[in-house]
Coordinates of C-alpha atoms in Angstrom, one line a residue:
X1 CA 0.8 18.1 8.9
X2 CA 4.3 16.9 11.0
X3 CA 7.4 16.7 9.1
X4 CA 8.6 12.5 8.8
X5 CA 12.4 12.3 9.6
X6 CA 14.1 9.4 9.2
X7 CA 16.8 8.2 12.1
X8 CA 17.4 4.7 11.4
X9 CA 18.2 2.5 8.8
X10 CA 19.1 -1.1 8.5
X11 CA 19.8 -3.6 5.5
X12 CA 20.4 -7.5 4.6
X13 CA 21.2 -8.1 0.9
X14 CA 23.6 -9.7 -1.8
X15 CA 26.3 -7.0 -0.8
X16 CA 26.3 -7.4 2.5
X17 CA 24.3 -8.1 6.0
X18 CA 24.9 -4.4 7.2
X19 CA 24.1 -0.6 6.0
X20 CA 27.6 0.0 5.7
X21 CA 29.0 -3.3 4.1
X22 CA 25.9 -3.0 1.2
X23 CA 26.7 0.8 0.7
X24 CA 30.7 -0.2 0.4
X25 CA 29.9 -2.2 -2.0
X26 CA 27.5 -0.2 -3.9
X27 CA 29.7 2.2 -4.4
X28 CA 32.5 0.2 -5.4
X29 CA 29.8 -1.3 -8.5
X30 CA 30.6 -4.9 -6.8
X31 CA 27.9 -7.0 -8.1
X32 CA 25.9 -9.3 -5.9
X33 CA 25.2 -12.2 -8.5
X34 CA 26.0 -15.2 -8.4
X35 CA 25.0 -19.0 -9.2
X36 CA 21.8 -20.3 -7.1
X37 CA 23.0 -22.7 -4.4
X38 CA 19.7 -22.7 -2.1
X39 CA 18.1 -25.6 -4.2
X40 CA 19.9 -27.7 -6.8
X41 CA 19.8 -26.1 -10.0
X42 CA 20.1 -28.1 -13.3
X43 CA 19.9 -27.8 -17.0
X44 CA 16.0 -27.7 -16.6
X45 CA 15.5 -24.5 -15.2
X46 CA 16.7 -21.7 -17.8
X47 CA 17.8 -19.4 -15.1
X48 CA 20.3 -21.0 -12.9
X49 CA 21.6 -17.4 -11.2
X50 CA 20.7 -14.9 -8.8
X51 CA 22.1 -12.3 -6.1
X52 CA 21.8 -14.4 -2.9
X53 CA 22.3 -13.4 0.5
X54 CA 25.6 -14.6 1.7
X55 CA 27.2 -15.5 5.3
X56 CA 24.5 -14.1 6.9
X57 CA 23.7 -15.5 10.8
X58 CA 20.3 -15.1 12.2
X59 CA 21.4 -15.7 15.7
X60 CA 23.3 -12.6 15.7
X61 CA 19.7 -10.8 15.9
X62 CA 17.4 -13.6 17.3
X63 CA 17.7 -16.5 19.8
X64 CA 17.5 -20.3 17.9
X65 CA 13.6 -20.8 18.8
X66 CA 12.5 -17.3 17.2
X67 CA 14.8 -17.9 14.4
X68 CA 13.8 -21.8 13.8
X69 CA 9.6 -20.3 13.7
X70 CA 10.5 -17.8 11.4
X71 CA 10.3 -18.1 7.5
X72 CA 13.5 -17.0 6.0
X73 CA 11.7 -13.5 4.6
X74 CA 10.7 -12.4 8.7
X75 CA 13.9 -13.7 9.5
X76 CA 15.6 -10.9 7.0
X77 CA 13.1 -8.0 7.9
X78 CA 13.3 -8.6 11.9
X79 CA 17.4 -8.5 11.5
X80 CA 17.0 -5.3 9.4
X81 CA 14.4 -3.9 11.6
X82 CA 17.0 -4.1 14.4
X83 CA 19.8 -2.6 12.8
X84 CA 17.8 0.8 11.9
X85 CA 16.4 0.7 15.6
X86 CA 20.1 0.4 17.1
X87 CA 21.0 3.0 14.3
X88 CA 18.3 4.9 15.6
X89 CA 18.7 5.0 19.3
X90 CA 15.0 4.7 19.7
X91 CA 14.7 1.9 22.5
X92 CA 14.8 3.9 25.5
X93 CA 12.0 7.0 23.8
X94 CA 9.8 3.7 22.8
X95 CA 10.3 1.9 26.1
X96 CA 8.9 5.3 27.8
X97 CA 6.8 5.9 25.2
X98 CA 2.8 5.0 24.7
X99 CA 2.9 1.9 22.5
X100 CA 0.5 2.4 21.0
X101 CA 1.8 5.8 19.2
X102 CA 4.3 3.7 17.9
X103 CA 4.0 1.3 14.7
X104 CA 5.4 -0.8 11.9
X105 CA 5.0 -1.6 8.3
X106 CA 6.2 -4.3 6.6
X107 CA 5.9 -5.0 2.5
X108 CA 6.7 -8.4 1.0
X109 CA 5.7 -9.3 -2.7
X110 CA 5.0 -12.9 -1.7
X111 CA 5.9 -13.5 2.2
X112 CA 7.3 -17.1 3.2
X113 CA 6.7 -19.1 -0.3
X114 CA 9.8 -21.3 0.9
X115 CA 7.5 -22.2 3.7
X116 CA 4.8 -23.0 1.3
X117 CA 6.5 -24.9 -0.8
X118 CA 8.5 -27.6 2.1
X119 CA 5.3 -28.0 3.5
X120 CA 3.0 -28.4 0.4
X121 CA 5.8 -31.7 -0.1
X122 CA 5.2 -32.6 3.3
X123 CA 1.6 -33.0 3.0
X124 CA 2.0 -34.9 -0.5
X125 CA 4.7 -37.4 1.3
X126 CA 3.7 -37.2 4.5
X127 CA -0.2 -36.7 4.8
X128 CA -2.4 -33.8 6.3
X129 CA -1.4 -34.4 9.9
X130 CA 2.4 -33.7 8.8
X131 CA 2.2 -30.3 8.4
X132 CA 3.8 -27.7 10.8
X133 CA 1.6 -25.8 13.0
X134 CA 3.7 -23.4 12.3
X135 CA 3.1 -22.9 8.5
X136 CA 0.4 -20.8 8.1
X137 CA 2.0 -17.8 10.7
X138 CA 5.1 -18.6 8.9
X139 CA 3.6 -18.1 5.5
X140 CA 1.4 -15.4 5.5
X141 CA 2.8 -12.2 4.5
X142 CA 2.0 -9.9 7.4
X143 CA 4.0 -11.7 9.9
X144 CA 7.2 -9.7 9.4
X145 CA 5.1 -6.9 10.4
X146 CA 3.8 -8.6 13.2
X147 CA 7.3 -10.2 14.7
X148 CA 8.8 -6.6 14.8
X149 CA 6.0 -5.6 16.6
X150 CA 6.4 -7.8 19.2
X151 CA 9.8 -7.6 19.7
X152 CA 10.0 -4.1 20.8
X153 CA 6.1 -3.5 22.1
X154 CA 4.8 -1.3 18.7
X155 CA 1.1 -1.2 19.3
X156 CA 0.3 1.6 17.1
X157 CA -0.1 0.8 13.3
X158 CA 0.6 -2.4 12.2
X159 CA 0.1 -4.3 8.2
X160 CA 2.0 -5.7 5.7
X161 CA 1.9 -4.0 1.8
X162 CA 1.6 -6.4 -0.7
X163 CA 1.8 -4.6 -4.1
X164 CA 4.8 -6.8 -5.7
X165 CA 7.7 -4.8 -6.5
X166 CA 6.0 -1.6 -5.3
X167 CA 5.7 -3.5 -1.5
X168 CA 8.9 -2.2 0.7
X169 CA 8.1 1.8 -1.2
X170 CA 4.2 1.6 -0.1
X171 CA 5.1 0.8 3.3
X172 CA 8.1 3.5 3.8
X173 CA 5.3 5.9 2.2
X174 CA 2.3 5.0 3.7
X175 CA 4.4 4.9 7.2
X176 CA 4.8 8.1 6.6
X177 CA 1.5 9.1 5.9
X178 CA 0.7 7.7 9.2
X179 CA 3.0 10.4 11.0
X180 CA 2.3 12.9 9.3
X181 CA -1.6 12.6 9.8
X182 CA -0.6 12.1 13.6
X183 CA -1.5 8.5 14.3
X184 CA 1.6 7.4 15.2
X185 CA 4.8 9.2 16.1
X186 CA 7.3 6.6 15.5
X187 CA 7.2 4.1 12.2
X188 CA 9.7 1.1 11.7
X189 CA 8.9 0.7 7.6
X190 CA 10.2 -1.4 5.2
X191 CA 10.3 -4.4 3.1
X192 CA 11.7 -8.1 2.8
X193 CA 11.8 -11.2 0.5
X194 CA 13.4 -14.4 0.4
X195 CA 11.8 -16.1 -2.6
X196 CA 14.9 -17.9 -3.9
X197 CA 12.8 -20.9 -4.3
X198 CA 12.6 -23.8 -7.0
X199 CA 8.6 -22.7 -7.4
X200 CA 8.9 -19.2 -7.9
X201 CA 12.3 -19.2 -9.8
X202 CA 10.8 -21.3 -12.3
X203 CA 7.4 -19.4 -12.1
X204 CA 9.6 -16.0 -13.0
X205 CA 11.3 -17.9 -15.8
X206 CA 8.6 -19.2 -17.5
X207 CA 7.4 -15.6 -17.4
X208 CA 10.8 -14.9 -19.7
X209 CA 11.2 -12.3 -17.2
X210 CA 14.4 -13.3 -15.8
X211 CA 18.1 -13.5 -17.4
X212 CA 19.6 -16.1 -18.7
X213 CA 22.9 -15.4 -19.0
X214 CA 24.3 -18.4 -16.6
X215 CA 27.5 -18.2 -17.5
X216 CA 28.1 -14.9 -16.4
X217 CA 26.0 -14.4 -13.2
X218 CA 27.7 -10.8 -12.0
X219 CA 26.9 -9.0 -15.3
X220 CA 23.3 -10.6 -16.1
X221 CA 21.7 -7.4 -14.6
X222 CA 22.2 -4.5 -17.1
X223 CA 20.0 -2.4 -17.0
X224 CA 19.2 0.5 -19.8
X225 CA 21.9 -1.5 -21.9
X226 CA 20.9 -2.7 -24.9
X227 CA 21.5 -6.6 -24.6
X228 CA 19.4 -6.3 -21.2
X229 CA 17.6 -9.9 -21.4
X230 CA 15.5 -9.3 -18.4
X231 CA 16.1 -9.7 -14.3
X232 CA 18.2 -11.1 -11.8
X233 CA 16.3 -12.3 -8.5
X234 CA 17.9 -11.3 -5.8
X235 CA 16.2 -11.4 -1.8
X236 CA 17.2 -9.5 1.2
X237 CA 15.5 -6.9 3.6
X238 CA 15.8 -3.2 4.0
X239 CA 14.1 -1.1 7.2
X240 CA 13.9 2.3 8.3
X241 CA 13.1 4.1 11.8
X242 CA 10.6 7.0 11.0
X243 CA 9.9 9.6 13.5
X244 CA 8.2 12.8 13.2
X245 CA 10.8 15.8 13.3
X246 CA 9.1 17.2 17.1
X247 CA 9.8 13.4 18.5
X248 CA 13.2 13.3 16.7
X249 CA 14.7 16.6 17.8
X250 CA 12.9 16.3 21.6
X251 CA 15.0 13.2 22.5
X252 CA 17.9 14.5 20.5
X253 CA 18.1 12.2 17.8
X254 CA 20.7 12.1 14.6
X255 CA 18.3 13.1 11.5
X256 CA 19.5 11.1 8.4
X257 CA 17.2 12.4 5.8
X258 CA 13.5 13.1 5.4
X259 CA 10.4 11.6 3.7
X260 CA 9.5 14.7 1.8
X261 CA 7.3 13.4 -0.7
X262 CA 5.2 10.1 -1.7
X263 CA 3.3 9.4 -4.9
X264 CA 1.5 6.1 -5.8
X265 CA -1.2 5.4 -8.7
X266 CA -1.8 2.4 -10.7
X267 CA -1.7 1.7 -14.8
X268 CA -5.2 -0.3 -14.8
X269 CA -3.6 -1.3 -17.7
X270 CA -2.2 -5.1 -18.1
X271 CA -1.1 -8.1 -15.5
X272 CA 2.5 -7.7 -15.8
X273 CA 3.7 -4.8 -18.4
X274 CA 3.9 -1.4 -18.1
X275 CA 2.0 0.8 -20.7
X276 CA 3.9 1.7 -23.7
X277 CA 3.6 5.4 -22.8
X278 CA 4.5 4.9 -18.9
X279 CA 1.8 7.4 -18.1
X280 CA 1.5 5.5 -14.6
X281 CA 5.2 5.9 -13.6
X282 CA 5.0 9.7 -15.2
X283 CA 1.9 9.7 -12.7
X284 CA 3.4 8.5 -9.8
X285 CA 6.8 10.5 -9.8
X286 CA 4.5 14.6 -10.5
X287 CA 2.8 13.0 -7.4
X288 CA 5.3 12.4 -5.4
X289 CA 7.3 15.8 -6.5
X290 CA 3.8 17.3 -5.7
X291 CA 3.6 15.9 -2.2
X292 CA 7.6 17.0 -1.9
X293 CA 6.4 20.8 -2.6
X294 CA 9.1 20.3 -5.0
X295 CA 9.7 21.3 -9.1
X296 CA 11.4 18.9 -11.2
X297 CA 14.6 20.9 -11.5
X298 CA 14.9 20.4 -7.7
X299 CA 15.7 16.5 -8.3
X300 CA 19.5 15.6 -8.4
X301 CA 18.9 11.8 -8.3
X302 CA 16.1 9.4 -9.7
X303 CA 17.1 5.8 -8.0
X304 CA 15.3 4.1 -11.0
X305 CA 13.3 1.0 -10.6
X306 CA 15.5 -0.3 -14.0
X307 CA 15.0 -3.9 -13.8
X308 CA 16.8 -5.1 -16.5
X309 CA 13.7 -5.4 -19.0
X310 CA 12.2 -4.2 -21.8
X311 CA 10.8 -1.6 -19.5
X312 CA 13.8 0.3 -18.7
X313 CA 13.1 2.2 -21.9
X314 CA 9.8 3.5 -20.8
X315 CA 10.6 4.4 -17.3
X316 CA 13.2 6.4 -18.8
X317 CA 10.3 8.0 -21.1
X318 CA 8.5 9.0 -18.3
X319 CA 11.3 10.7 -16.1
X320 CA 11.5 12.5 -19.2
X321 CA 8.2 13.7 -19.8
X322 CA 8.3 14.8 -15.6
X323 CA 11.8 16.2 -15.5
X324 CA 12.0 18.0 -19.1
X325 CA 15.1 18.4 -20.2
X326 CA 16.4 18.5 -16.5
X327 CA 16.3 14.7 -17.1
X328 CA 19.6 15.1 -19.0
X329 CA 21.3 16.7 -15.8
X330 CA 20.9 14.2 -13.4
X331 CA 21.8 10.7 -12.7
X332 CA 19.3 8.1 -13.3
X333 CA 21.1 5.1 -11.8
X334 CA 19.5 1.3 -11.1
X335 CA 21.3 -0.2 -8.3
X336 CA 19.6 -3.5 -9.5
X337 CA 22.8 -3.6 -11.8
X338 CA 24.8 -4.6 -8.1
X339 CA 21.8 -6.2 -5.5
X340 CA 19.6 -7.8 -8.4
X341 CA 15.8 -7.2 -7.9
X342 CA 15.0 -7.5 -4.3
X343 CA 11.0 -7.5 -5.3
X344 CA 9.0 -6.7 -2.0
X345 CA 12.2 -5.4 -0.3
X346 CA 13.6 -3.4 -3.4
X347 CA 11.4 -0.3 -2.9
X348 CA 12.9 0.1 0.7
X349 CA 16.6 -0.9 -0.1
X350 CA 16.7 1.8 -3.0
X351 CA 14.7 4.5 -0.6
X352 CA 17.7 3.5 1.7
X353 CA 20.2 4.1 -0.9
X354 CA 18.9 7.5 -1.6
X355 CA 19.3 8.5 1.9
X356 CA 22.6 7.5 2.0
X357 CA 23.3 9.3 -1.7
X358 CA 21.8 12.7 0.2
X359 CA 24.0 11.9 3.0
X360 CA 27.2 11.7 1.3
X361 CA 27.2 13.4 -2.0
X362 CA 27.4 10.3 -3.3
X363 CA 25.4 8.4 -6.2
X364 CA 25.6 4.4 -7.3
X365 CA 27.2 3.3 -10.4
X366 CA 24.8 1.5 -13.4
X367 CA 27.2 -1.9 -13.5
X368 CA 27.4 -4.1 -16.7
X369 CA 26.3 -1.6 -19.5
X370 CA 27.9 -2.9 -22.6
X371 CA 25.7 -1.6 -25.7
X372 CA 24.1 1.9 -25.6
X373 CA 19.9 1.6 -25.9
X374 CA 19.3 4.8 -28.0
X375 CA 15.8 4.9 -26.3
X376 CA 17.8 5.2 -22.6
X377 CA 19.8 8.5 -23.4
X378 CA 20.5 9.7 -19.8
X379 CA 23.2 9.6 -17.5
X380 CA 22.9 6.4 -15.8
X381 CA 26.5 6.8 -14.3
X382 CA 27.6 3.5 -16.0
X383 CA 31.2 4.7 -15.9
X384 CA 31.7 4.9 -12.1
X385 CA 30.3 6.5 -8.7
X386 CA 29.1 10.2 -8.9
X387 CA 30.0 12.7 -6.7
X388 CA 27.4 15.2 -6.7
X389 CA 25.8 17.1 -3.9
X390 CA 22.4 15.4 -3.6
X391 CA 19.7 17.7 -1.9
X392 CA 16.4 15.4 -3.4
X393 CA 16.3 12.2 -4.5
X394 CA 13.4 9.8 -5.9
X395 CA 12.9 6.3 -5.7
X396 CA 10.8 4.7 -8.3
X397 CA 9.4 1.5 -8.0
X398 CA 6.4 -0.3 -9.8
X399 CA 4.8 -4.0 -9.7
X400 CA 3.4 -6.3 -11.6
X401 CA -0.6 -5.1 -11.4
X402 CA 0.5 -2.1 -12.5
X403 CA 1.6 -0.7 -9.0
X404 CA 3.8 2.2 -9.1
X405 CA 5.4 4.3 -6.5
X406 CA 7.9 7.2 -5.8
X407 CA 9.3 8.4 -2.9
X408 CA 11.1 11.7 -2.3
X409 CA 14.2 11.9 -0.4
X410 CA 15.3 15.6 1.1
X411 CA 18.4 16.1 2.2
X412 CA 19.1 16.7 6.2
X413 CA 20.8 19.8 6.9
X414 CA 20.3 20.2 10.6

């Protein structure tokens, strides 16, 4: 089977509309919350804060029309699509290239649900004959997938993963799979959301998965700290340029990391919690280490999916029961704690931010911890940045279903 390189990476989220801004400011444990200001917000919805997407200009990657057709969600994953091709320096291979050994991948945990929810008002004011030709390609969750696609000719591969919060990590994996089996030799993979909505913030919320500490938006996502009150929603777009090492290395590409390893199962267990035991997420992660051809002292870094929940405590459980008592000499960090949960885009943001950790030596802070959880007894660098060498990294993230994935990240040495 080929080895899967990755040569591209490209980001939109609360820290920033770029790779490098969002790493900056990762780093720096600057938090991305905020109070909501894409819908009024009043004393009727218990949640009133998220990590929003700020300053960010569509037209600096699209022309008005495309932009105007898109929902807000495509709109994210086509701008972070470009950015990891530029990064990539793909164009000219894939313009040469048979399209049709060239695909894309696209995740979202609920697609353009802003779009559903202005037109379902337009029909109820407006009548049947109201509604925008435009909604259902708008809405429907494969359509991110598709607009890259068409923007730069990728006829090989082509689907949106829907798994929730496992979305944007079954895409990067199963993108991979795709080279590695030899159906495609180049993959753009990734995720995006945009589901800062009056619908599905009160839909989370009644849930009681979300914070509710409103009067202090940057530190409502803790996670692994002991007054964790649940989530923050957060949207945004992550994408990655995946190539297998022959194409890389024949057109003389820059190799940012590799796709070593990529585990999924499922809990069968319960709608929306994890089970007690977290025998799914302990699943997933031997699987991926498995795929990786790695042991579990080989791990320097577990990007945990640490939402700021209840379940913090049993991911950390099961990174125990894989890793021994290696877990206690590593960092298991939840960038949530800065970018908020990204849902269908988190999986390929945090895969991102492994790369980069691998890249630089370089691991995340935990932001916000306050009260230590004596069933979270790792080093989740809440005091600062790490500066470790990183040579594998892996990316845990799980949705509601009972959805769980991990991706290992190797380290590119030339």
């Amino acid at each position: 089977m080929k080895r899967v390189v990755i040569t591209g990476m490209g980001v939109v989220s609360p820290l920033g509309n770029d790779l490098d801004t969002t790493w900056a400011g990762l780093v720096a444990g600057r938090s991305g919350g905020g109070r909501i200001t894409r819908f009024p917000v009043n004393d009727q919805f218990s949640c009133r804060i998220a990590c929003e997407v700020k300053g960010f200009d569509p037209l600096a990657h699209m022309d008005r029309k495309e932009a105007r057709r898109y929902d807000t969600y495509t709109v994210y994953g086509v701008a972070a699509s470009a950015q990891a091709i530029e990064q990539s320096g793909v164009q000219d291979a894939l313009a040469k290239h048979d399209p049709i050994r060239a695909g894309v991948i696209m995740g979202s945990g609920i697609g353009g649900i802003a779009t559903m929810e202005a037109q379902h008002l337009r029909l109820h004011k407006s009548g049947p004959r109201k509604v925008s030709p435009f909604f259902i390609p708008s809405f429907i969750p494969d359509m991110c997938a598709g607009s890259v696609a068409m923007r730069w000719n990728l006829q090989g591969p082509n689907y949106a993963t829907v798994s929730a919060c496992a979305s944007g990590a079954h895409a990067v994996g199963n993108a991979a799979r795709c080279i590695r089996h030899g159906e495609a030799d180049v993959m753009v993979a990734g995720g995006s959301e945009a589901t800062l909505t009056p619908l599905a913030v009160a839909g989370f919320a009644s849930m009681k998965a979300l914070s509710t500490r409103n009067d202090d938006p940057q530190a409502a996502s803790r996670p692994f700290s002991a007054d964790r009150d649940g989530f923050v929603m957060g949207e945004g777009a992550g994408a990655l340029v995946l190539e297998s090492l022959e194409h890389a290395q024949a057109r003389g590409a820059s190799i940012l990391g590799e796709v070593a390893g990529y585990g999924c199962s499922a809990d069968a267990f319960h709608m929306t919690a994890p089970p007690p035991d977290g025998y799914g997420a302990a699943s997933c992660m031997r699987l991926g280490l498995a795929d990786a051809k790695s042991r579990p002292q080989d791990v320097d870094y577990v990007n945990a999916h640490g939402t700021s929940t209840m379940a913090d405590s049993i991911e950390t459980a099961a990174i125990k029961r894989v890793l021994g008592e290696h877990a206690y000499r590593i960092v298991v960090g939840s960038t949530k704690s800065m970018t908020g949960h990204l849902l269908g885009a988190a999986g390929a943001v945090e895969t991102i931010i492994c790369v980069q950790a691998c890249r630089h030596g370089l691991i995340p802070p935990t932001i916000n911890a306050t009260e230590p959880d004596p069933e979270c007894d790792l080093d989740y660098a809440f005091h600062g940045a790490v500066e470790r060498p990183v040579n594998l990294a892996l990316s845990n993230s799980f949705g509601f279903g009972g959805h769980n994935v991990t991706l290992a990240i190797r380290r590119w040495d030339g």
